[in-house]
Structures are given as C-alpha cells and as structure tokens.
Short mmCIF file of C-alpha atoms in Angstrom, two decimals:
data_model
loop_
_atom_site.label_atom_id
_atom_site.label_comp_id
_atom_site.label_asym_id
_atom_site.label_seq_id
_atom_site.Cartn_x
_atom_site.Cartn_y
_atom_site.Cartn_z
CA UNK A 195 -8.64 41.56 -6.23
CA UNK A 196 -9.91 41.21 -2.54
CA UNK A 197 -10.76 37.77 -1.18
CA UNK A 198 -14.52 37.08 -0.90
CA UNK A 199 -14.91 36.68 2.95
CA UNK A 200 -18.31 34.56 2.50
CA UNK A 201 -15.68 32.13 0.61
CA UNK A 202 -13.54 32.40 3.67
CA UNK A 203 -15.88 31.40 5.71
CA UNK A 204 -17.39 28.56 3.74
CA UNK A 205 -13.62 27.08 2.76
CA UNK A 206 -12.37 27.59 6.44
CA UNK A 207 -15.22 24.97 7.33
CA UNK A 208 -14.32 22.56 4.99
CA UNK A 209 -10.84 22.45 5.43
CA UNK A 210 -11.57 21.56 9.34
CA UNK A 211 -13.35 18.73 8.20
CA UNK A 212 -10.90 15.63 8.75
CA UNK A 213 -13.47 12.54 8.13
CA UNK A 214 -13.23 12.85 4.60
CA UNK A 215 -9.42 11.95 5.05
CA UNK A 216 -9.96 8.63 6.77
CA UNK A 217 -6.58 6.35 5.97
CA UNK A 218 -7.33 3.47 3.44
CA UNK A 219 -4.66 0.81 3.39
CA UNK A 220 -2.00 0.16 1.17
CA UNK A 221 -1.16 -2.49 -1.03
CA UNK A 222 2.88 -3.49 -0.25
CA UNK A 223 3.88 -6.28 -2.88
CA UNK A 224 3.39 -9.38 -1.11
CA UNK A 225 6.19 -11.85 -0.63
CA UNK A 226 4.05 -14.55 -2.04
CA UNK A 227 3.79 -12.73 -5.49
CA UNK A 228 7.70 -11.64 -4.70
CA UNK A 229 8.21 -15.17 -5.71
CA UNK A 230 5.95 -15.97 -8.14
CA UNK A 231 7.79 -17.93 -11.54
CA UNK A 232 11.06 -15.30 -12.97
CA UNK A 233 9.91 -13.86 -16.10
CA UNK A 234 11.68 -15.17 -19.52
CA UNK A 235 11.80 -10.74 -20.25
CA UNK A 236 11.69 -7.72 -18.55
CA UNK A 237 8.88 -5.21 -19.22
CA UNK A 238 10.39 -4.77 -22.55
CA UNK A 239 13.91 -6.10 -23.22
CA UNK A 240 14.48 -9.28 -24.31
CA UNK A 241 17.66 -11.38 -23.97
CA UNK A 242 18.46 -9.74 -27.52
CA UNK A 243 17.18 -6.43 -26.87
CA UNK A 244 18.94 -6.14 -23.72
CA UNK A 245 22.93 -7.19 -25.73
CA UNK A 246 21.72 -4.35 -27.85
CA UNK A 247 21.51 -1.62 -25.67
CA UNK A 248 24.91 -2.92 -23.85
CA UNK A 249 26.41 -2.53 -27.37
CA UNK A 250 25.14 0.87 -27.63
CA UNK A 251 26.16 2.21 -24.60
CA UNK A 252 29.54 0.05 -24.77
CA UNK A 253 28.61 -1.84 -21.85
CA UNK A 254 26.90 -2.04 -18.25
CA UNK A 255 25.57 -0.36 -16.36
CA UNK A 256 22.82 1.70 -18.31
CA UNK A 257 19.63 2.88 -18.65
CA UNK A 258 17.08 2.05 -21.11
CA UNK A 259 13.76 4.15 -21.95
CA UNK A 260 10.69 2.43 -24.14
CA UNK A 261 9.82 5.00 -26.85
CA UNK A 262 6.30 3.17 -27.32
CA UNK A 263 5.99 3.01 -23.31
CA UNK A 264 6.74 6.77 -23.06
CA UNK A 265 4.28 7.42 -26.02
CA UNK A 266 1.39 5.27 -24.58
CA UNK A 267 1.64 6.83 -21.12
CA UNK A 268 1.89 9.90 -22.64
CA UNK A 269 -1.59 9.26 -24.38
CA UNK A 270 -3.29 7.96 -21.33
CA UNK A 271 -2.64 11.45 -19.66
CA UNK A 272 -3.43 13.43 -22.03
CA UNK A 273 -6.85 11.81 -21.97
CA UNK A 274 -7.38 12.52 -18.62
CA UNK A 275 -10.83 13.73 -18.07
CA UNK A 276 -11.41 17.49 -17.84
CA UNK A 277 -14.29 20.07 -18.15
CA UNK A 278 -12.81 22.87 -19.70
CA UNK A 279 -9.40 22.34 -20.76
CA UNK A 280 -6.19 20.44 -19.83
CA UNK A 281 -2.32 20.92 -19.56
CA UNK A 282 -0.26 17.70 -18.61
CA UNK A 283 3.44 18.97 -17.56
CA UNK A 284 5.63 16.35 -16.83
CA UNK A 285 7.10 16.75 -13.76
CA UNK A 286 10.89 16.81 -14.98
CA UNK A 287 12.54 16.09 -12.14
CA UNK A 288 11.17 11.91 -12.30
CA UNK A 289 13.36 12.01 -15.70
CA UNK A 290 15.32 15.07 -16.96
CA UNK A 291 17.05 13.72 -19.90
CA UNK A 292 16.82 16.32 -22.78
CA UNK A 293 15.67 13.41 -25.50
CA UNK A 294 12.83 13.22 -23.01
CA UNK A 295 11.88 16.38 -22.46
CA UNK A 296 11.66 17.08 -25.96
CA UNK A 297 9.54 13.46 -27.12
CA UNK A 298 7.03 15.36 -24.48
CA UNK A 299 7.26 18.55 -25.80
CA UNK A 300 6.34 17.33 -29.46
CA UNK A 301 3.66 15.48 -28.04
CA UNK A 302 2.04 18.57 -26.39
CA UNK A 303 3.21 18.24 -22.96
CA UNK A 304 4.41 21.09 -21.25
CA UNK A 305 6.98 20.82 -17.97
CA UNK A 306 6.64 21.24 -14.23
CA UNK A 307 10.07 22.10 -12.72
CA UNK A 308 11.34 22.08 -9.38
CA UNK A 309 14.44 24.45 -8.81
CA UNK A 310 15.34 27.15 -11.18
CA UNK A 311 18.41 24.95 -12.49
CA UNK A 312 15.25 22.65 -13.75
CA UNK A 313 14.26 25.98 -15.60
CA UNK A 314 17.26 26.88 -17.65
CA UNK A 315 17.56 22.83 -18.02
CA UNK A 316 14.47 22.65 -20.10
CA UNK A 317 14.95 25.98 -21.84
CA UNK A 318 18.17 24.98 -22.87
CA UNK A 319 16.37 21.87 -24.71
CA UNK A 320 13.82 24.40 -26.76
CA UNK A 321 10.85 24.54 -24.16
CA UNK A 322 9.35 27.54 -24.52
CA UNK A 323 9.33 29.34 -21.37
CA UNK A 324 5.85 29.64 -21.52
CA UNK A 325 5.40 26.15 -21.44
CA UNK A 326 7.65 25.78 -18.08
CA UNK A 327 6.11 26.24 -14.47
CA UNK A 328 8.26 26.44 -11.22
CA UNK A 329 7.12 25.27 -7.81
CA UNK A 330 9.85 24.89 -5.62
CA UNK A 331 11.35 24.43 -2.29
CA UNK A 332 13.92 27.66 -2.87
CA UNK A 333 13.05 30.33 -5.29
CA UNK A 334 15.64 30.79 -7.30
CA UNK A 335 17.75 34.42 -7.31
CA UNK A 336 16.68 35.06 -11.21
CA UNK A 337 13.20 34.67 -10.68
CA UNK A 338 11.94 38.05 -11.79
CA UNK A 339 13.97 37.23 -14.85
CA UNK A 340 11.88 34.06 -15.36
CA UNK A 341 8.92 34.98 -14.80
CA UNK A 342 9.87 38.28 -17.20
CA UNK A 343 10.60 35.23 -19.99
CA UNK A 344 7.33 33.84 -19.66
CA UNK A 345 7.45 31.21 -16.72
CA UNK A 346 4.96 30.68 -14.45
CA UNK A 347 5.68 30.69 -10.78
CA UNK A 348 3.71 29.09 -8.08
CA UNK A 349 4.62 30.54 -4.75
CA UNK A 350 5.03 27.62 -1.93
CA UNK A 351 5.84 29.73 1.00
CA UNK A 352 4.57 32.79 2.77
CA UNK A 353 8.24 34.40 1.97
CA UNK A 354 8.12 33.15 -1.36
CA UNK A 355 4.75 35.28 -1.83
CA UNK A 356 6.45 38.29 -0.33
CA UNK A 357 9.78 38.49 -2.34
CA UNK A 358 7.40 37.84 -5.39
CA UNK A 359 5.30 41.21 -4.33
CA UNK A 360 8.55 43.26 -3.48
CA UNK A 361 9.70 42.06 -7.08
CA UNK A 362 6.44 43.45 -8.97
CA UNK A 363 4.51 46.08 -6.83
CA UNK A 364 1.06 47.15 -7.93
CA UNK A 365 1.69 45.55 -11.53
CA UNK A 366 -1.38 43.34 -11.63
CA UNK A 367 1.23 40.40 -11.98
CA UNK A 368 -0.11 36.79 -12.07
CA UNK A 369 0.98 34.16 -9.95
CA UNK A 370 0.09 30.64 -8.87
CA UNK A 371 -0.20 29.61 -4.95
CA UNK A 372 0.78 26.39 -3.82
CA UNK A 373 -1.50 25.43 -1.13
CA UNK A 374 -0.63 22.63 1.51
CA UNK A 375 -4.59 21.62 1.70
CA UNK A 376 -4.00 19.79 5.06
CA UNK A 377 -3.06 15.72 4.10
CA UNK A 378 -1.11 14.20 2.47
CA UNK A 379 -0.55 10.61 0.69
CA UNK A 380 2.75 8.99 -0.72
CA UNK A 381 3.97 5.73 -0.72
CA UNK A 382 4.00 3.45 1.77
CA UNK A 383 2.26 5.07 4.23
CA UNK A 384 -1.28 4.98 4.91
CA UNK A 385 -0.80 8.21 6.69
CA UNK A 386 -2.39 11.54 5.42
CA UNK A 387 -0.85 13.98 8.72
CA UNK A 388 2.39 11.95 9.33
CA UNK A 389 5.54 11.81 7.58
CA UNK A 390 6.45 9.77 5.23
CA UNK A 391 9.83 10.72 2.42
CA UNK A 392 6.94 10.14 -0.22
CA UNK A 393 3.89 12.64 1.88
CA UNK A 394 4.19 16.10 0.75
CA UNK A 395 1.11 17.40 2.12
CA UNK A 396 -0.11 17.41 5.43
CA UNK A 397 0.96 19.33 8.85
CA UNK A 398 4.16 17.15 8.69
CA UNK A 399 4.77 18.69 5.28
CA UNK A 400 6.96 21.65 4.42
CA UNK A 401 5.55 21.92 1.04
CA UNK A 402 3.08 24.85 0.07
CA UNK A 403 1.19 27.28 2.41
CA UNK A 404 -0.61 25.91 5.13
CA UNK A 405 -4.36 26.20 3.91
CA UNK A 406 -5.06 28.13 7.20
CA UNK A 407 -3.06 31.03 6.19
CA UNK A 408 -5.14 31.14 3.29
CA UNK A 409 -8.49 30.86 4.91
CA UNK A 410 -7.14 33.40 7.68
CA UNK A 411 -6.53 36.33 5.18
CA UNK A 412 -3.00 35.87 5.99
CA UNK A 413 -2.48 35.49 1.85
CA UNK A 414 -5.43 37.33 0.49
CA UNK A 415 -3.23 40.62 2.05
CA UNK A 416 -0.36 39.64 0.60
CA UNK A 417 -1.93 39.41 -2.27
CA UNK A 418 -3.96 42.66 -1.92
CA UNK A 419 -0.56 44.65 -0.67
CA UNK A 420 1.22 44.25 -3.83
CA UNK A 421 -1.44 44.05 -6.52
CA UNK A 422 -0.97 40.89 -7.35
CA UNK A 423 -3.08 38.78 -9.79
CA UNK A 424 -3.57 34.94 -8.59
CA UNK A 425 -4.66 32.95 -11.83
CA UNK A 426 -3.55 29.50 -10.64
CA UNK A 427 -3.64 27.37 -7.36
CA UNK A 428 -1.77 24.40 -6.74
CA UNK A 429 -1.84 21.28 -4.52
CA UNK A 430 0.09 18.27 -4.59
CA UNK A 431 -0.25 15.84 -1.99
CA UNK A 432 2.55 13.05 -2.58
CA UNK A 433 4.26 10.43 -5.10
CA UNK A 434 1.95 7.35 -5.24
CA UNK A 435 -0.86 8.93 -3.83
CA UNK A 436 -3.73 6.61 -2.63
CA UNK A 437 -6.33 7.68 -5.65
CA UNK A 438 -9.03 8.16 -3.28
CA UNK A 439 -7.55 10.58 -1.16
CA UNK A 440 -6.57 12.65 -4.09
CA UNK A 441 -9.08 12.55 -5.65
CA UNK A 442 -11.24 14.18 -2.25
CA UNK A 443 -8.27 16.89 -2.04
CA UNK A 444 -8.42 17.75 -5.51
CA UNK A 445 -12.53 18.55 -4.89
CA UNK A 446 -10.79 20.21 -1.42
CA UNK A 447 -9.00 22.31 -4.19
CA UNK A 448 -11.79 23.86 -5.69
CA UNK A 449 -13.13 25.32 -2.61
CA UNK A 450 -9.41 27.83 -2.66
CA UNK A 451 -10.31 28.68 -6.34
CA UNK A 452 -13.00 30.34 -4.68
CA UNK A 453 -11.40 33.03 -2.88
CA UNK A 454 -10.08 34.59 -5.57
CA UNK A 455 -12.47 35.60 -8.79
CA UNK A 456 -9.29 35.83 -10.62
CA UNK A 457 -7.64 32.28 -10.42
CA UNK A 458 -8.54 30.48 -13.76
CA UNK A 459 -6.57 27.25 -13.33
CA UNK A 460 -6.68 24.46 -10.77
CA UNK A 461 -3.41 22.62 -10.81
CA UNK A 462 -4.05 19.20 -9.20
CA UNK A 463 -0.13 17.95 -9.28
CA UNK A 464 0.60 14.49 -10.12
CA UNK A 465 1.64 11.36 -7.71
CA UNK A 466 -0.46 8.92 -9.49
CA UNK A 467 0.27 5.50 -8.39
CA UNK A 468 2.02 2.90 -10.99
CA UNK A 469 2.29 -0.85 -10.49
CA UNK A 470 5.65 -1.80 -10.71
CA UNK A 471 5.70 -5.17 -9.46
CA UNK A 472 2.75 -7.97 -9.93
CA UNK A 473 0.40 -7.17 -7.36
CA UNK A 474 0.99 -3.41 -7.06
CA UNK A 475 -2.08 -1.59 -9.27
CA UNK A 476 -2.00 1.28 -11.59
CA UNK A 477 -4.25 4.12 -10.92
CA UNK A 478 -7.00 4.28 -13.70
CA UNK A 479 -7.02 7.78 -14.83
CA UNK A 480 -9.91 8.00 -16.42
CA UNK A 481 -11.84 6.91 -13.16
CA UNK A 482 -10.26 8.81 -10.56
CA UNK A 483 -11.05 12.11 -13.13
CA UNK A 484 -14.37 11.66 -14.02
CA UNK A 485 -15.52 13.00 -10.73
CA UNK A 486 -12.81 15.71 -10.54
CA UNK A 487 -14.28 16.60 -14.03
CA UNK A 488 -17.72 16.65 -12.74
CA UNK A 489 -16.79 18.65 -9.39
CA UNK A 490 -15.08 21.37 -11.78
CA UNK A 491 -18.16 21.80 -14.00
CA UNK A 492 -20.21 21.91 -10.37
CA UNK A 493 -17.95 25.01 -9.50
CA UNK A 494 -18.33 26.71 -12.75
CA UNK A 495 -22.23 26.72 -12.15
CA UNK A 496 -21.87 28.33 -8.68
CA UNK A 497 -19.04 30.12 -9.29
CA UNK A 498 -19.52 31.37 -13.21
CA UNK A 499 -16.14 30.64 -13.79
CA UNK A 500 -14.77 27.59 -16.43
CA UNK A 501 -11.21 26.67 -14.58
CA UNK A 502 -8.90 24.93 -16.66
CA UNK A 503 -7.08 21.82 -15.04
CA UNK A 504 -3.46 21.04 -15.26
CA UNK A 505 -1.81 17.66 -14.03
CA UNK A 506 1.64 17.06 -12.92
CA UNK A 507 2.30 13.22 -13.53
CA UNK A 508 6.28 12.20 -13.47
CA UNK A 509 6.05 8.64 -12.32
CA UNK A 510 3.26 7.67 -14.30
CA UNK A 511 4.96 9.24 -17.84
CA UNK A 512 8.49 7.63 -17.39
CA UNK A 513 8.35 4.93 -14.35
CA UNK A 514 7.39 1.68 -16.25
CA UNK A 515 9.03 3.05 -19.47
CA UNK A 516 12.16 2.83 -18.27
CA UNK A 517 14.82 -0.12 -16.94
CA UNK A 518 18.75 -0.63 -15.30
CA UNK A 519 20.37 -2.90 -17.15
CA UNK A 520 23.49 -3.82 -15.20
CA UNK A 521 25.59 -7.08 -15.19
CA UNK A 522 26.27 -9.59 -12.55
CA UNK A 523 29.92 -9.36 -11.30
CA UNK A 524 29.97 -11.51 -8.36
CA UNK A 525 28.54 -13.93 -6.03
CA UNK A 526 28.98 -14.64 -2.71
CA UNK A 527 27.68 -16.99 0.01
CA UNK A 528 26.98 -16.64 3.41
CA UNK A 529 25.53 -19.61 4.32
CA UNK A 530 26.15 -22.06 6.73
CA UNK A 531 26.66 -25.45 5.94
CA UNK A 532 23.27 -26.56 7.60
CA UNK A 533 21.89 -24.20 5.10
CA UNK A 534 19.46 -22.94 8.04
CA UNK A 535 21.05 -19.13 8.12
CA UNK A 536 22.92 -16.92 6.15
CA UNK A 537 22.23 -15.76 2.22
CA UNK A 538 23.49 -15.91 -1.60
CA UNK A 539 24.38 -12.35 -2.83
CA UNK A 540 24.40 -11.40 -6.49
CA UNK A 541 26.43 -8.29 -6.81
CA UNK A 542 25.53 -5.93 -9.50
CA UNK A 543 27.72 -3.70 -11.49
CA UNK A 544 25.42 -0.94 -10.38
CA UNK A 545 23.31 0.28 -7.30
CA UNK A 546 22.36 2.85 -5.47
CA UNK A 547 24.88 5.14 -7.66
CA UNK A 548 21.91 4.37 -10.44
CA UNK A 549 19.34 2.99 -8.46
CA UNK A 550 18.63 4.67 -4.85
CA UNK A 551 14.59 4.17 -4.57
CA UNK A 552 15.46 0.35 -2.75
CA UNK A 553 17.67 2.16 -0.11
CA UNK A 554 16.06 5.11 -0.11
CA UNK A 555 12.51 4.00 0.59
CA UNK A 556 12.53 0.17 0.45
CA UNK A 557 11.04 0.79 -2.80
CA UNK A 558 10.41 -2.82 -4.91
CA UNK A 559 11.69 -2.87 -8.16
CA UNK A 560 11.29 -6.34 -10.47
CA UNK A 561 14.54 -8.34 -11.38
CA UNK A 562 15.02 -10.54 -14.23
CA UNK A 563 18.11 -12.42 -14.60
CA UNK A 564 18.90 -13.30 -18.75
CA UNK A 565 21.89 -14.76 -19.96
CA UNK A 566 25.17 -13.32 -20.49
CA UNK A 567 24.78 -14.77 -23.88
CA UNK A 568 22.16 -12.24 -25.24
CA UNK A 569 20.17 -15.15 -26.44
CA UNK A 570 16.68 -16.55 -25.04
CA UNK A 571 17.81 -19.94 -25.83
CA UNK A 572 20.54 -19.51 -22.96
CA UNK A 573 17.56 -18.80 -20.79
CA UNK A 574 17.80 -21.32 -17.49
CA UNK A 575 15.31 -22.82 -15.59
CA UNK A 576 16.99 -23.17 -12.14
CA UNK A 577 15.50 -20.79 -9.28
CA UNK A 578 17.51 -19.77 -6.32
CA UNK A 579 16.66 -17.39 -3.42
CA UNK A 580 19.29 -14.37 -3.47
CA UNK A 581 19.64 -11.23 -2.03
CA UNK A 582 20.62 -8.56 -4.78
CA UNK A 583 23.06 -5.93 -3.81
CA UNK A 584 24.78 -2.80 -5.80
CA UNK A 585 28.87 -2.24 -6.13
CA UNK A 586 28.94 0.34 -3.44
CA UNK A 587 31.53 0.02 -0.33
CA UNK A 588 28.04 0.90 1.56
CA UNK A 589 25.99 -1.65 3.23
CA UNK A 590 22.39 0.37 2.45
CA UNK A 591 23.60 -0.27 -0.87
CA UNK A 592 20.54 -3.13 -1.09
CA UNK A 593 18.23 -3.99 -4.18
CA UNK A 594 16.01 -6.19 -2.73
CA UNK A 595 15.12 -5.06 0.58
CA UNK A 596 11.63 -5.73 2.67
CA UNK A 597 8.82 -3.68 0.91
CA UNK A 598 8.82 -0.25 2.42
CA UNK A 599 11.95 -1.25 4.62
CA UNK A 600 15.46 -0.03 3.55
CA UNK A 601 17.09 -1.04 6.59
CA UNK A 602 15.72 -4.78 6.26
CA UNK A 603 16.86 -7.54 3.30
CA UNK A 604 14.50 -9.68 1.93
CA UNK A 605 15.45 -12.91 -0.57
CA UNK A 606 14.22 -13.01 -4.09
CA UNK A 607 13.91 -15.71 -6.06
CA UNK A 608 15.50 -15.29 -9.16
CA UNK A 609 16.59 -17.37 -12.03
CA UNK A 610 20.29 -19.29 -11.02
CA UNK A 611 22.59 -16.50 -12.34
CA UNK A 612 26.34 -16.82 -12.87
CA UNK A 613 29.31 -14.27 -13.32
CA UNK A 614 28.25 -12.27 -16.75
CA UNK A 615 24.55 -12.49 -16.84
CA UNK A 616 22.32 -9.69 -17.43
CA UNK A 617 20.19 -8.34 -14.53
CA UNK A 618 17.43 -5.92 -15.62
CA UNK A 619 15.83 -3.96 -12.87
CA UNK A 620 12.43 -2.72 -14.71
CA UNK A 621 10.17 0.55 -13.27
CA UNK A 622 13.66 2.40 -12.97
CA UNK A 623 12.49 5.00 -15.47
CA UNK A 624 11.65 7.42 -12.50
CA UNK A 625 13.17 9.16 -9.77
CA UNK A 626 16.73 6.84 -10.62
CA UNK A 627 18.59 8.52 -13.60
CA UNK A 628 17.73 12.06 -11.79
CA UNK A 629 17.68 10.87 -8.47
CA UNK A 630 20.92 8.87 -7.66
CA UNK A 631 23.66 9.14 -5.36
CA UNK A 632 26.27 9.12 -8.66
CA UNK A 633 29.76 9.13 -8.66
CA UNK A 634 29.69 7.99 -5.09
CA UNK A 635 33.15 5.81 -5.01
CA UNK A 636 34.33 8.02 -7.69
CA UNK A 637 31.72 5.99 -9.83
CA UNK A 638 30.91 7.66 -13.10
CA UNK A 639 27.32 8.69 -14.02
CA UNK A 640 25.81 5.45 -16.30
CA UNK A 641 24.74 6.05 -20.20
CA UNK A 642 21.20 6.30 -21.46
CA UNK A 643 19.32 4.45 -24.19
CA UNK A 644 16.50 5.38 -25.93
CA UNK A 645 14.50 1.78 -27.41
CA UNK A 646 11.92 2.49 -30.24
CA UNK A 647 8.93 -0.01 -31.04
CA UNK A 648 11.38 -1.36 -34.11
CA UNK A 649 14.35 -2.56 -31.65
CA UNK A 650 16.20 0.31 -32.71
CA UNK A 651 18.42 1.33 -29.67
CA UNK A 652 19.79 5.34 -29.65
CA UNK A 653 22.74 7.00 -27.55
CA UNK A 654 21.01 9.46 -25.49
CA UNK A 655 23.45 10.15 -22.40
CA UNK A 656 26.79 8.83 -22.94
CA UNK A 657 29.01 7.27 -20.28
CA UNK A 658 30.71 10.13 -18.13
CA UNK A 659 34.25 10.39 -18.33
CA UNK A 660 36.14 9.44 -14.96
CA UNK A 661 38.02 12.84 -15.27
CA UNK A 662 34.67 14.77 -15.27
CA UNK A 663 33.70 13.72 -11.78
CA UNK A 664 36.82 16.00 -10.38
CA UNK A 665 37.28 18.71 -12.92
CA UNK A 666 35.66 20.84 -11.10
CA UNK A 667 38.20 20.36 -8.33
CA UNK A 668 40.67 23.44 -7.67
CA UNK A 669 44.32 22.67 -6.04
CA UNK A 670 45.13 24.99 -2.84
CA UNK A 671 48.66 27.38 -3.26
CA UNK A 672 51.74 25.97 -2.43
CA UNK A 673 52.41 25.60 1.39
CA UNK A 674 48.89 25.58 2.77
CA UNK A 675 49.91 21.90 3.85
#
C-alpha cells in the first residue's frame, strides 16, 4: 500500500518540532533518604522467609521472585488504559526464567523478545508463537522460519527491512517497523538526544529507523518494492522513561500510523519507571494512559481506523517482585585510627556475577541486613555506615555506589552486620538474573526461588554445577603447545 504523501508532509512537520521534548529533571535517591532508619524486612522476606528460601536453594546466593508481586503488577498492566484493545508482552529479556514466562502466559500476557535465542527460549516453555514478537538489534538467520511459525517481526533497521522483502517478495506479508521517533529517555539522564546506557531513542540511539527515513519515503519504497504489508509500528524510547516524555512520543507515534492505511497496531514499548528505593516514584499507569487512550480514539476519528495498543513493560512486571538474597562473608576496615578517612566494607557472597545494575549504571538497589539466625527476634538495633561490595577479584564490583555513578562509592547505613547475616538486595527482579556478568571467576550461575502469598518457597533454577561453566570447552591435539 503506498504511503499517503499529505501524511508525509503533515508527520515530517511534527517530528521537527523539538519543544515538546524539553528535559524535565530527574529524581536520583537522595542521600538523606539513603539513610533514613534500616527496615526490620525487605520488600517481602522476612528474617524467616528469607532462611526459607536459603533452605530451598541449599544456600546463598539466590534469587527470590514474589508470586503475589508478579500477579499484582501483572494486573496493574493489564489495566492500562486503551481505546480499542490491548496486548501487554513482557519484555523477556528483564526476567527470562521459564516459571515466569509461563505465570505470564496463564495470565494473558504475551512476550516481547529481543534476539531470536529469546524466540526459541519462550517457545520452548509453550508460548505460542503467535503470542511472541521480535525486535532486535540482529535479525536472527531463521527468521523467515519464525515469522513462517507465527511470530511477529518488527524491523529496526533499514537492512533489516530489506532482507525481510528479499525473504517474501510481493506476498502481501505483514510486518511491524520500529521507528526511532527522534528522543529518547532512560534512567538517569535528563537527556532526550544524548546518550545515556538506559536512552534508546534519540539521534544518539542505534535502535529503530531514524523517523526521517520514514517521513522521506526512504521506507514507504521499501515497503512498496516488495509488497509488503505494515500492520504494526513500534517505538520505544528507554528503561525508566520520564512518563511525560513518553507519554508526548507515544502521541508522536500516532502521527507514523498514519502513513500507512494498513498498520492496525501502535506498539508503545515499555520503560515505565519503578521506585525502587524510598524516594524514587512509580509511574501511575493509569494516568500516563488516559491521554494516550484519548489521543488513539482522536486518530480513529480522523483517520477511520480503531488501532489496537500493545505495551512492552519488563521492569515494571518483575523489578520490585524480585530480591538477591546473599550472605555476608567478610568485613573489612579501612579506617584510620582518627576515624576521619577510610571505610567499613561488608563483602557479600554475591555481586556483580548476580547483581551488575550498581556497576553497570550506578543503579540504587535497597539493602537490609537480618540475622544469620533466620529469626526477627535476632534483629539488632546498631547502625553503621558501610560500603557494600560483591566477591569479585574486580574493584567495579560495588553495591552501593553514588546514584547514577558506578565509578564513585557512597556509604550506607545499614544495620551492624557480622560474619553470617543475611543481606537482601530488593528491586533485583529485573535486568539481574538475565543480565549478569555470571561465572566471572569461574563463579557458578545462582538458584532461583519462586515465594507464593502462603510462604511457600519453590525450586525454580537450581544452582549450576561448577563443571557446567567449562563443558563446553574443547582440548587442542597433542603438540600444538
């Protein structure tokens, strides 16, 4: 279907529009809240809870998930406000355990993958491939056989639009376009055309097609060379997204449904911002959609077409749901004996092997320090300032560094901890499990716990086997060295 060049015209002048984008300033947590009273609990493990899942798992480090956090996160999306229709996928890369994927799958949730891999992953867990889509950085070498299975594919590069054609020539096929719409948000930047490792939209973005090769006609004869049918568009502007710059880009959105009369979906991505730590807020859903709701039912009067919305939340299913528990198994001081310089360390039995948001980004996470013991009546009352550190022979190997600095430590002041006690690092239910650097020092990847609303604790990843980090490894013939 040809592009409408009156909608050219009219989105071309809207995407050169940059005031809408102004910066609005982020909220870092403060170092004043930082040290605000230690919590008796974590987000949802108690002292008791907590022995549990170490049981479970036959000891530290692990993960834990909260079934009833998962579930009521889950609801909250699926209530997101729409017009005419809504698909939540959960953006599988934040979590990919199978136990997860399917608790979202019985819930109505479809997935958003990220590499082909993430694909077979979920198909191998009984999601329908219908129920997958793929936007990613490298199309994978099986697509055709994919998207021949049922998956939908959102193209994210020029090239990636052209090897899709070449693959199905004049055969009407449908595909999505990812569309880089010009700014971005992630975060702790306050950028929208810089980078930042959390901004994936923007001209300092590799993500999608620039938006001015689809107002140029660049796509539209792409599209128009090999037949092709686009029913979906796609933008995603970063992870912790300020909520009112994405909700102006997803409005932005709308304007590229308009160049083709065929595209009956407007996938608005995910990135919604979750409050990990005291002062850090969660994005309301309902009012950050309301508007987006409104703007679709706007288009649908000019336009005559009802799009349906899909969402892409990953951090805002699993984040909050999910915590490290590791153990403390050593402490060391630095300080002088004036006191004036130097710090306490606590040194986990975990880190950025399970954990690699801190060092990655100089992400905040909350610690809570509970006895050894497993009981709350163990529970101290002393307070002392510490820097928290993981096991790695790696000195960005940091838990607590400045917000939004991983090359800077900050103290924390955490309850007086000795060798043995429990150290839960809550909010580590996204991008952590999927996202570390395991088996770095040969250190094997942790177990996974899933925690109903009854205390029951279930094996859902067990502890990998020292031998399975080198299996893999082949010996060279006799006499190479």
């Amino acid at each position: 279907m040809k592009a409408s060049r009156a909608s050219l015209a009219i989105l071309m002048a809207i995407a050169s529009s940059a005031s809408a984008f102004a910066p609005t300033k982020f909220n870092t947590p403060s170092s004043t809240l930082l040290r605000a009273t230690p919590a008796t609990s974590s987000n949802f493990l108690t002292p008791e809870l907590a022995q549990s899942c170490i049981d479970v798992a036959s000891g530290t480090p692990l993960y834990a998930y909260s079934l009833d956090s998962l579930a009521k996160a889950a609801d909250a999306c699926l209530a997101f406000p729409n017009a005419y229709g809504l698909t939540v996928r959960y953006a599988m890369k934040a979590c990919p355990n199978g136990t997860i994927l399917k608790y979202f799958l019985s819930r109505g949730i479809c997935i958003d993958a990220s590499s082909g891999y993430e694909v077979r992953r979920a198909m191998d867990m009984g999601v329908p491939a219908e129920k997958i889509s793929l936007s990613s950085q490298e199309l994978p070498q099986d697509f055709e056989e994919l998207v021949n299975l049922g998956v939908k594919i959102n193209c994210c590069s020029i090239s990636q639009l052209e090897r899709f054609g070449k693959a199905f020539p004049n055969a009407s096929q449908k595909v999505g376009v990812r569309v880089n719409p010009g700014v971005g948000s992630g975060g702790f930047s306050s950028s929208t055309t810089g980078f930042s490792k959390t901004n994936v939209g923007g001209p300092s973005s590799s993500f999608g097609i620039w938006h001015e090769f689809v107002t140029d006609g660049t796509v539209p004869s792409i599209v128009e060379k090999y037949g092709l049918e686009v029913e979906r568009i796609h933008t995603h502007i970063g992870s912790g997204s300020d909520p009112a710059i994405w909700q102006q880009t997803a409005k932005l959105s709308l304007s590229f449904c308009a160049i083709w009369d065929t595209v009956t979906t407007l996938n608005l991505g995910g990135g919604y911002k979750v409050g990990r730590n005291p002062d850090e807020k969660t994005t309301d859903l309902i009012e950050i959609g309301s508007p987006v709701a409104d703007a679709f039912k706007d288009f649908a009067k000019e336009h005559g077409r009802e799009l349906k919305m899909e969402i892409e939340p990953g951090t805002y299913l699993v984040a909050n749901a999910g915590a490290l528990v590791t153990k403390i198994q050593d402490k060391v001081s630095t300080k002088s004996s004036s006191g004036d310089s130097g710090h306490i360390f606590l040194k986990m039995d975990a880190g950025m092997t399970d954990v690699l948001r801190p060092s990655l980004y100089g992400a905040i996470h909350p610690i809570t320090i509970l006895p050894g013991s497993g009981k709350s009546e163990d529970i101290g009352t002393d307070v002392e300032g510490v820097v928290v550190v993981g096991h790695c022979c790696e000195s960005g190997d940091l838990m607590t560094p400045k917000p939004g600095e991983p090359e800077a430590l900050e103290e924390r002041p955490l309850r007086t901890a000795e060798l043995g006690d429990i150290a839960v690092m809550d909010g580590s239910g996204a991008y952590c499990a999927g996202m570390s650097t395991k088996n770095y020092n040969s250190f094997p990847e942790a177990p996974e716990v899933l925690v109903t609303a009854d205390g029951d604790v279930h094996l859902i990843r067990k502890r990998q086997e020292l031998k399975k980090i080198y299996e893999n490894e082949c010996d060279v013939p006799d006499g190479v060295f």
